[in-house]
Amino acid sequence: MTTQLGFHVDMEKCIGCKACEAACKDFYRLPPEIRWRRVRSFETGEFPKAIRVHLSLACNHCEDPACMKGCPVEAYTKRADGLVIHDPTACIGCQYCTWTCPYSVPQFDPEQGVVSKCNGCYQLVDQGQLPRCVQACLTGALSFGEVVAHEAQKRQAVRQAPGFPDPSVTRPATRFAWPEKGPQPDRQVRVAPPAGDGTSVGGAAETVVAAAGEVR
């Protein structure tokens, strides 16, 4: 592998509009219950100075992907550019990957009987285009490219995000810029799920602490 592509998420710029989430679902014609990209909201501080920030998450295309290790039929591959791709034609629907991924990224589709996940829009990337979610972002909160470039060019590019498990386990390629004013990697945040959304980031509980990349 000569490079590692990944997403960069700037929480200072994200307004929680979910245009990225909608663009992904529309482009891949995903069923209502399947979302390859999810926008979550978090709260920090106390009234009247509480702050809400938003976070857009999809597959992290990890350097050491647990989903690929947990697949008994080798339905996952990691490309030379670092993108982790799932082959639905090889998938047997055992769901092992949904248990081994610490970020709860692979999702089982009961109608199709197989798992699916974000593929980094590799078919667009191969044509020199950006992933659909990045194209749809209204504020520039989402970007995509080589991780080393993110680390060199962005104002902040860390692996820690609210509610994330220890990033040293799978070494996720996603990088984050935390808000200038608001939660930081060593401060407590509260997950604020939208109405009707019982999911959580990384399979964490609805109340989490993000500290040095750990969930407690």
PDB file of C-alpha atoms in Angstrom:
ATOM      1  CA  MET A   1       0.000   0.000   0.000  1.00  0.00           C
ATOM      2  CA  THR A   2       1.537   3.295  -1.113  1.00  0.00           C
ATOM      3  CA  THR A   3      -0.912   5.721   0.452  1.00  0.00           C
ATOM      4  CA  GLN A   4      -3.923   5.932   2.763  1.00  0.00           C
ATOM      5  CA  LEU A   5      -7.007   7.828   1.709  1.00  0.00           C
ATOM      6  CA  GLY A   6      -9.455   8.983   4.326  1.00  0.00           C
ATOM      7  CA  PHE A   7     -12.053  11.537   5.348  1.00  0.00           C
ATOM      8  CA  HIS A   8     -11.407  14.707   7.331  1.00  0.00           C
ATOM      9  CA  VAL A   9     -14.295  16.015   9.442  1.00  0.00           C
ATOM     10  CA  ASP A  10     -14.212  19.612  10.710  1.00  0.00           C
ATOM     11  CA  MET A  11     -16.674  19.876  13.592  1.00  0.00           C
ATOM     12  CA  GLU A  12     -16.240  23.651  13.616  1.00  0.00           C
ATOM     13  CA  LYS A  13     -17.886  23.806  10.182  1.00  0.00           C
ATOM     14  CA  CYS A  14     -20.507  21.047  10.439  1.00  0.00           C
ATOM     15  CA  ILE A  15     -24.033  22.435  10.928  1.00  0.00           C
ATOM     16  CA  GLY A  16     -25.798  19.077  11.164  1.00  0.00           C
ATOM     17  CA  CYS A  17     -27.821  19.564   7.966  1.00  0.00           C
ATOM     18  CA  LYS A  18     -27.350  15.899   6.940  1.00  0.00           C
ATOM     19  CA  ALA A  19     -26.870  16.763   3.264  1.00  0.00           C
ATOM     20  CA  CYS A  20     -23.952  14.305   3.244  1.00  0.00           C
ATOM     21  CA  GLU A  21     -26.120  11.552   4.702  1.00  0.00           C
ATOM     22  CA  ALA A  22     -28.913  12.178   2.197  1.00  0.00           C
ATOM     23  CA  ALA A  23     -26.532  12.321  -0.779  1.00  0.00           C
ATOM     24  CA  CYS A  24     -25.036   8.958   0.153  1.00  0.00           C
ATOM     25  CA  LYS A  25     -28.432   7.286   0.579  1.00  0.00           C
ATOM     26  CA  ASP A  26     -29.689   8.724  -2.706  1.00  0.00           C
ATOM     27  CA  PHE A  27     -26.593   7.833  -4.747  1.00  0.00           C
ATOM     28  CA  TYR A  28     -26.583   4.213  -3.569  1.00  0.00           C
ATOM     29  CA  ARG A  29     -30.375   3.903  -3.252  1.00  0.00           C
ATOM     30  CA  LEU A  30     -30.083   2.563   0.267  1.00  0.00           C
ATOM     31  CA  PRO A  31     -33.181   1.295   2.103  1.00  0.00           C
ATOM     32  CA  PRO A  32     -34.563   3.561   4.858  1.00  0.00           C
ATOM     33  CA  GLU A  33     -32.966   1.617   7.717  1.00  0.00           C
ATOM     34  CA  ILE A  34     -29.467   1.575   6.179  1.00  0.00           C
ATOM     35  CA  ARG A  35     -27.215   4.627   6.474  1.00  0.00           C
ATOM     36  CA  TRP A  36     -23.603   4.415   5.386  1.00  0.00           C
ATOM     37  CA  ARG A  37     -22.983   7.922   6.706  1.00  0.00           C
ATOM     38  CA  ARG A  38     -24.545   9.168   9.929  1.00  0.00           C
ATOM     39  CA  VAL A  39     -24.642  12.660  11.385  1.00  0.00           C
ATOM     40  CA  ARG A  40     -24.737  12.786  15.166  1.00  0.00           C
ATOM     41  CA  SER A  41     -25.081  15.682  17.612  1.00  0.00           C
ATOM     42  CA  PHE A  42     -23.226  16.189  20.881  1.00  0.00           C
ATOM     43  CA  GLU A  43     -23.632  18.564  23.787  1.00  0.00           C
ATOM     44  CA  THR A  44     -21.052  19.930  26.178  1.00  0.00           C
ATOM     45  CA  GLY A  45     -21.055  22.510  28.945  1.00  0.00           C
ATOM     46  CA  GLU A  46     -23.836  23.583  31.279  1.00  0.00           C
ATOM     47  CA  PHE A  47     -26.876  25.813  30.784  1.00  0.00           C
ATOM     48  CA  PRO A  48     -26.896  28.609  29.716  1.00  0.00           C
ATOM     49  CA  LYS A  49     -23.536  28.059  28.028  1.00  0.00           C
ATOM     50  CA  ALA A  50     -24.137  24.562  26.687  1.00  0.00           C
ATOM     51  CA  ILE A  51     -22.816  23.981  23.181  1.00  0.00           C
ATOM     52  CA  ARG A  52     -24.089  21.541  20.557  1.00  0.00           C
ATOM     53  CA  VAL A  53     -21.722  20.282  17.882  1.00  0.00           C
ATOM     54  CA  HIS A  54     -22.307  17.888  15.008  1.00  0.00           C
ATOM     55  CA  LEU A  55     -20.253  15.001  13.715  1.00  0.00           C
ATOM     56  CA  SER A  56     -20.521  13.204  10.371  1.00  0.00           C
ATOM     57  CA  LEU A  57     -19.293   9.603  10.447  1.00  0.00           C
ATOM     58  CA  ALA A  58     -18.965   6.766   7.959  1.00  0.00           C
ATOM     59  CA  CYS A  59     -16.501   3.917   7.489  1.00  0.00           C
ATOM     60  CA  ASN A  60     -13.057   4.904   8.762  1.00  0.00           C
ATOM     61  CA  HIS A  61     -11.215   2.742   6.200  1.00  0.00           C
ATOM     62  CA  CYS A  62      -8.886   1.651   8.977  1.00  0.00           C
ATOM     63  CA  GLU A  63      -5.246   0.835   8.445  1.00  0.00           C
ATOM     64  CA  ASP A  64      -5.860  -2.432  10.307  1.00  0.00           C
ATOM     65  CA  PRO A  65      -9.578  -3.129   9.647  1.00  0.00           C
ATOM     66  CA  ALA A  66     -11.257  -5.457  12.140  1.00  0.00           C
ATOM     67  CA  CYS A  67     -14.112  -6.117   9.703  1.00  0.00           C
ATOM     68  CA  MET A  68     -11.717  -7.698   7.234  1.00  0.00           C
ATOM     69  CA  LYS A  69     -10.118  -9.827   9.947  1.00  0.00           C
ATOM     70  CA  GLY A  70     -13.527 -11.029  11.132  1.00  0.00           C
ATOM     71  CA  CYS A  71     -14.859 -12.094   7.723  1.00  0.00           C
ATOM     72  CA  PRO A  72     -14.671 -15.878   7.180  1.00  0.00           C
ATOM     73  CA  VAL A  73     -15.228 -15.641   3.399  1.00  0.00           C
ATOM     74  CA  GLU A  74     -12.850 -12.757   2.631  1.00  0.00           C
ATOM     75  CA  ALA A  75     -15.616 -10.470   1.409  1.00  0.00           C
ATOM     76  CA  TYR A  76     -13.485  -7.482   2.429  1.00  0.00           C
ATOM     77  CA  THR A  77     -10.411  -6.185   0.636  1.00  0.00           C
ATOM     78  CA  LYS A  78      -8.146  -3.227   1.293  1.00  0.00           C
ATOM     79  CA  ARG A  79      -7.085  -1.396  -1.836  1.00  0.00           C
ATOM     80  CA  ALA A  80      -3.655   0.034  -2.527  1.00  0.00           C
ATOM     81  CA  ASP A  81      -5.066   3.493  -1.742  1.00  0.00           C
ATOM     82  CA  GLY A  82      -6.288   2.297   1.670  1.00  0.00           C
ATOM     83  CA  LEU A  83     -10.024   2.112   0.982  1.00  0.00           C
ATOM     84  CA  VAL A  84     -11.706  -0.930   2.552  1.00  0.00           C
ATOM     85  CA  ILE A  85     -14.198  -2.474   0.125  1.00  0.00           C
ATOM     86  CA  HIS A  86     -16.949  -4.994   0.849  1.00  0.00           C
ATOM     87  CA  ASP A  87     -18.070  -7.421  -1.874  1.00  0.00           C
ATOM     88  CA  PRO A  88     -21.788  -8.221  -1.391  1.00  0.00           C
ATOM     89  CA  THR A  89     -21.582 -11.106  -3.876  1.00  0.00           C
ATOM     90  CA  ALA A  90     -19.116 -12.886  -1.592  1.00  0.00           C
ATOM     91  CA  CYS A  91     -20.954 -12.036   1.647  1.00  0.00           C
ATOM     92  CA  ILE A  92     -22.864 -14.885   3.313  1.00  0.00           C
ATOM     93  CA  GLY A  93     -24.646 -12.658   5.836  1.00  0.00           C
ATOM     94  CA  CYS A  94     -22.988 -14.164   8.913  1.00  0.00           C
ATOM     95  CA  GLN A  95     -22.640 -10.661  10.427  1.00  0.00           C
ATOM     96  CA  TYR A  96     -19.292 -11.418  12.077  1.00  0.00           C
ATOM     97  CA  CYS A  97     -18.005  -8.086  10.777  1.00  0.00           C
ATOM     98  CA  THR A  98     -20.825  -6.216  12.517  1.00  0.00           C
ATOM     99  CA  TRP A  99     -19.569  -7.637  15.805  1.00  0.00           C
ATOM    100  CA  THR A 100     -15.848  -7.129  15.235  1.00  0.00           C
ATOM    101  CA  CYS A 101     -15.960  -3.548  13.934  1.00  0.00           C
ATOM    102  CA  PRO A 102     -15.563  -1.265  16.994  1.00  0.00           C
ATOM    103  CA  TYR A 103     -17.348   1.546  15.146  1.00  0.00           C
ATOM    104  CA  SER A 104     -20.526  -0.380  14.222  1.00  0.00           C
ATOM    105  CA  VAL A 105     -19.974   0.493  10.559  1.00  0.00           C
ATOM    106  CA  PRO A 106     -21.098  -2.671   8.679  1.00  0.00           C
ATOM    107  CA  GLN A 107     -24.900  -2.898   8.627  1.00  0.00           C
ATOM    108  CA  PHE A 108     -26.988  -5.974   7.929  1.00  0.00           C
ATOM    109  CA  ASP A 109     -29.786  -5.686   5.388  1.00  0.00           C
ATOM    110  CA  PRO A 110     -32.372  -8.363   6.277  1.00  0.00           C
ATOM    111  CA  GLU A 111     -34.088  -8.076   2.895  1.00  0.00           C
ATOM    112  CA  GLN A 112     -30.891  -8.692   0.930  1.00  0.00           C
ATOM    113  CA  GLY A 113     -29.436 -11.039   3.541  1.00  0.00           C
ATOM    114  CA  VAL A 114     -26.007  -9.413   3.341  1.00  0.00           C
ATOM    115  CA  VAL A 115     -23.972  -6.687   4.998  1.00  0.00           C
ATOM    116  CA  SER A 116     -23.137  -3.335   3.420  1.00  0.00           C
ATOM    117  CA  LYS A 117     -21.042  -0.293   4.294  1.00  0.00           C
ATOM    118  CA  CYS A 118     -19.438   2.884   2.948  1.00  0.00           C
ATOM    119  CA  ASN A 119     -16.976   2.087   0.165  1.00  0.00           C
ATOM    120  CA  GLY A 120     -15.413   5.530  -0.059  1.00  0.00           C
ATOM    121  CA  CYS A 121     -17.129   5.976  -3.445  1.00  0.00           C
ATOM    122  CA  TYR A 122     -14.122   4.245  -4.967  1.00  0.00           C
ATOM    123  CA  GLN A 123     -15.771   4.243  -8.396  1.00  0.00           C
ATOM    124  CA  LEU A 124     -15.840   8.059  -8.293  1.00  0.00           C
ATOM    125  CA  VAL A 125     -12.372   8.292  -6.763  1.00  0.00           C
ATOM    126  CA  ASP A 126     -11.001   6.195  -9.626  1.00  0.00           C
ATOM    127  CA  GLN A 127     -12.381   8.839 -12.000  1.00  0.00           C
ATOM    128  CA  GLY A 128     -10.714  11.675 -10.110  1.00  0.00           C
ATOM    129  CA  GLN A 129     -13.898  12.725  -8.322  1.00  0.00           C
ATOM    130  CA  LEU A 130     -14.696  13.151  -4.632  1.00  0.00           C
ATOM    131  CA  PRO A 131     -17.101  10.912  -2.681  1.00  0.00           C
ATOM    132  CA  ARG A 132     -20.743  11.973  -2.942  1.00  0.00           C
ATOM    133  CA  CYS A 133     -20.954  12.978   0.714  1.00  0.00           C
ATOM    134  CA  VAL A 134     -18.005  15.355   0.305  1.00  0.00           C
ATOM    135  CA  GLN A 135     -19.489  16.836  -2.861  1.00  0.00           C
ATOM    136  CA  ALA A 136     -22.783  17.449  -1.040  1.00  0.00           C
ATOM    137  CA  CYS A 137     -21.312  19.133   2.056  1.00  0.00           C
ATOM    138  CA  LEU A 138     -22.565  22.726   2.109  1.00  0.00           C
ATOM    139  CA  THR A 139     -19.974  24.149   4.479  1.00  0.00           C
ATOM    140  CA  GLY A 140     -16.777  22.320   3.586  1.00  0.00           C
ATOM    141  CA  ALA A 141     -16.870  20.357   6.835  1.00  0.00           C
ATOM    142  CA  LEU A 142     -16.126  17.128   4.960  1.00  0.00           C
ATOM    143  CA  SER A 143     -13.019  16.624   2.862  1.00  0.00           C
ATOM    144  CA  PHE A 144     -11.287  13.590   1.419  1.00  0.00           C
ATOM    145  CA  GLY A 145      -7.741  12.775   0.433  1.00  0.00           C
ATOM    146  CA  GLU A 146      -4.444  11.414   1.683  1.00  0.00           C
ATOM    147  CA  VAL A 147      -4.264  11.263   5.467  1.00  0.00           C
ATOM    148  CA  VAL A 148      -0.716  12.646   5.508  1.00  0.00           C
ATOM    149  CA  ALA A 149      -1.978  15.698   3.604  1.00  0.00           C
ATOM    150  CA  HIS A 150      -4.769  16.221   6.143  1.00  0.00           C
ATOM    151  CA  GLU A 151      -2.255  16.077   8.964  1.00  0.00           C
ATOM    152  CA  ALA A 152       0.005  18.587   7.225  1.00  0.00           C
ATOM    153  CA  GLN A 153      -2.564  21.032   5.846  1.00  0.00           C
ATOM    154  CA  LYS A 154      -5.570  21.083   8.183  1.00  0.00           C
ATOM    155  CA  ARG A 155      -5.750  23.222  11.311  1.00  0.00           C
ATOM    156  CA  GLN A 156      -6.213  20.030  13.304  1.00  0.00           C
ATOM    157  CA  ALA A 157      -6.209  16.362  12.293  1.00  0.00           C
ATOM    158  CA  VAL A 158      -6.597  13.899  15.166  1.00  0.00           C
ATOM    159  CA  ARG A 159      -8.001  10.373  15.359  1.00  0.00           C
ATOM    160  CA  GLN A 160     -10.141  11.065  18.411  1.00  0.00           C
ATOM    161  CA  ALA A 161     -13.855  11.810  18.097  1.00  0.00           C
ATOM    162  CA  PRO A 162     -16.663  11.966  20.666  1.00  0.00           C
ATOM    163  CA  GLY A 163     -17.558   8.433  21.708  1.00  0.00           C
ATOM    164  CA  PHE A 164     -14.819   6.774  19.664  1.00  0.00           C
ATOM    165  CA  PRO A 165     -13.163   3.596  20.960  1.00  0.00           C
ATOM    166  CA  ASP A 166      -9.394   3.571  21.382  1.00  0.00           C
ATOM    167  CA  PRO A 167      -8.096   4.447  17.878  1.00  0.00           C
ATOM    168  CA  SER A 168      -4.925   2.412  18.376  1.00  0.00           C
ATOM    169  CA  VAL A 169      -6.928  -0.822  17.929  1.00  0.00           C
ATOM    170  CA  THR A 170      -7.688  -0.474  14.197  1.00  0.00           C
ATOM    171  CA  ARG A 171      -5.923   2.822  13.383  1.00  0.00           C
ATOM    172  CA  PRO A 172      -8.828   4.581  11.613  1.00  0.00           C
ATOM    173  CA  ALA A 173      -7.969   6.770   8.636  1.00  0.00           C
ATOM    174  CA  THR A 174     -10.591   9.413   9.451  1.00  0.00           C
ATOM    175  CA  ARG A 175      -9.205  12.602  10.963  1.00  0.00           C
ATOM    176  CA  PHE A 176     -11.122  15.210  12.957  1.00  0.00           C
ATOM    177  CA  ALA A 177     -10.823  18.897  13.729  1.00  0.00           C
ATOM    178  CA  TRP A 178     -12.527  19.750  17.000  1.00  0.00           C
ATOM    179  CA  PRO A 179     -14.400  23.073  17.457  1.00  0.00           C
ATOM    180  CA  GLU A 180     -12.346  26.085  18.467  1.00  0.00           C
ATOM    181  CA  LYS A 181     -14.850  26.656  21.273  1.00  0.00           C
ATOM    182  CA  GLY A 182     -16.497  23.526  22.594  1.00  0.00           C
ATOM    183  CA  PRO A 183     -15.602  19.923  23.408  1.00  0.00           C
ATOM    184  CA  GLN A 184     -12.013  18.777  23.137  1.00  0.00           C
ATOM    185  CA  PRO A 185     -10.553  15.234  23.216  1.00  0.00           C
ATOM    186  CA  ASP A 186     -10.088  15.438  26.988  1.00  0.00           C
ATOM    187  CA  ARG A 187     -13.540  16.838  27.843  1.00  0.00           C
ATOM    188  CA  GLN A 188     -16.869  15.201  28.528  1.00  0.00           C
ATOM    189  CA  VAL A 189     -19.576  15.240  25.874  1.00  0.00           C
ATOM    190  CA  ARG A 190     -23.158  13.990  25.864  1.00  0.00           C
ATOM    191  CA  VAL A 191     -24.578  12.245  22.832  1.00  0.00           C
ATOM    192  CA  ALA A 192     -27.789  13.925  21.723  1.00  0.00           C
ATOM    193  CA  PRO A 193     -29.502  11.533  19.263  1.00  0.00           C
ATOM    194  CA  PRO A 194     -32.163  12.995  16.984  1.00  0.00           C
ATOM    195  CA  ALA A 195     -35.757  11.948  17.557  1.00  0.00           C
ATOM    196  CA  GLY A 196     -36.398   8.367  16.570  1.00  0.00           C
ATOM    197  CA  ASP A 197     -32.703   7.538  16.269  1.00  0.00           C
ATOM    198  CA  GLY A 198     -31.576   4.995  18.828  1.00  0.00           C
ATOM    199  CA  THR A 199     -28.188   4.365  17.260  1.00  0.00           C
ATOM    200  CA  SER A 200     -24.944   5.415  18.845  1.00  0.00           C
ATOM    201  CA  VAL A 201     -21.475   6.175  17.604  1.00  0.00           C
ATOM    202  CA  GLY A 202     -19.181   3.213  17.815  1.00  0.00           C
ATOM    203  CA  GLY A 203     -21.777   1.192  19.664  1.00  0.00           C
ATOM    204  CA  ALA A 204     -21.193   3.377  22.722  1.00  0.00           C
ATOM    205  CA  ALA A 205     -23.888   4.198  25.237  1.00  0.00           C
ATOM    206  CA  GLU A 206     -25.937   7.356  24.815  1.00  0.00           C
ATOM    207  CA  THR A 207     -23.838   9.082  27.479  1.00  0.00           C
ATOM    208  CA  VAL A 208     -20.142   8.942  26.742  1.00  0.00           C
ATOM    209  CA  VAL A 209     -16.861  10.499  27.704  1.00  0.00           C
ATOM    210  CA  ALA A 210     -14.275  11.118  25.024  1.00  0.00           C
ATOM    211  CA  ALA A 211     -10.909  11.193  26.715  1.00  0.00           C
ATOM    212  CA  ALA A 212      -7.653  10.248  25.041  1.00  0.00           C
ATOM    213  CA  GLY A 213      -9.661   8.281  22.507  1.00  0.00           C
ATOM    214  CA  GLU A 214     -11.407   6.100  25.093  1.00  0.00           C
ATOM    215  CA  VAL A 215     -15.070   5.507  25.818  1.00  0.00           C
ATOM    216  CA  ARG A 216     -15.919   5.053  29.476  1.00  0.00           C
TER     217      ARG A 216
END
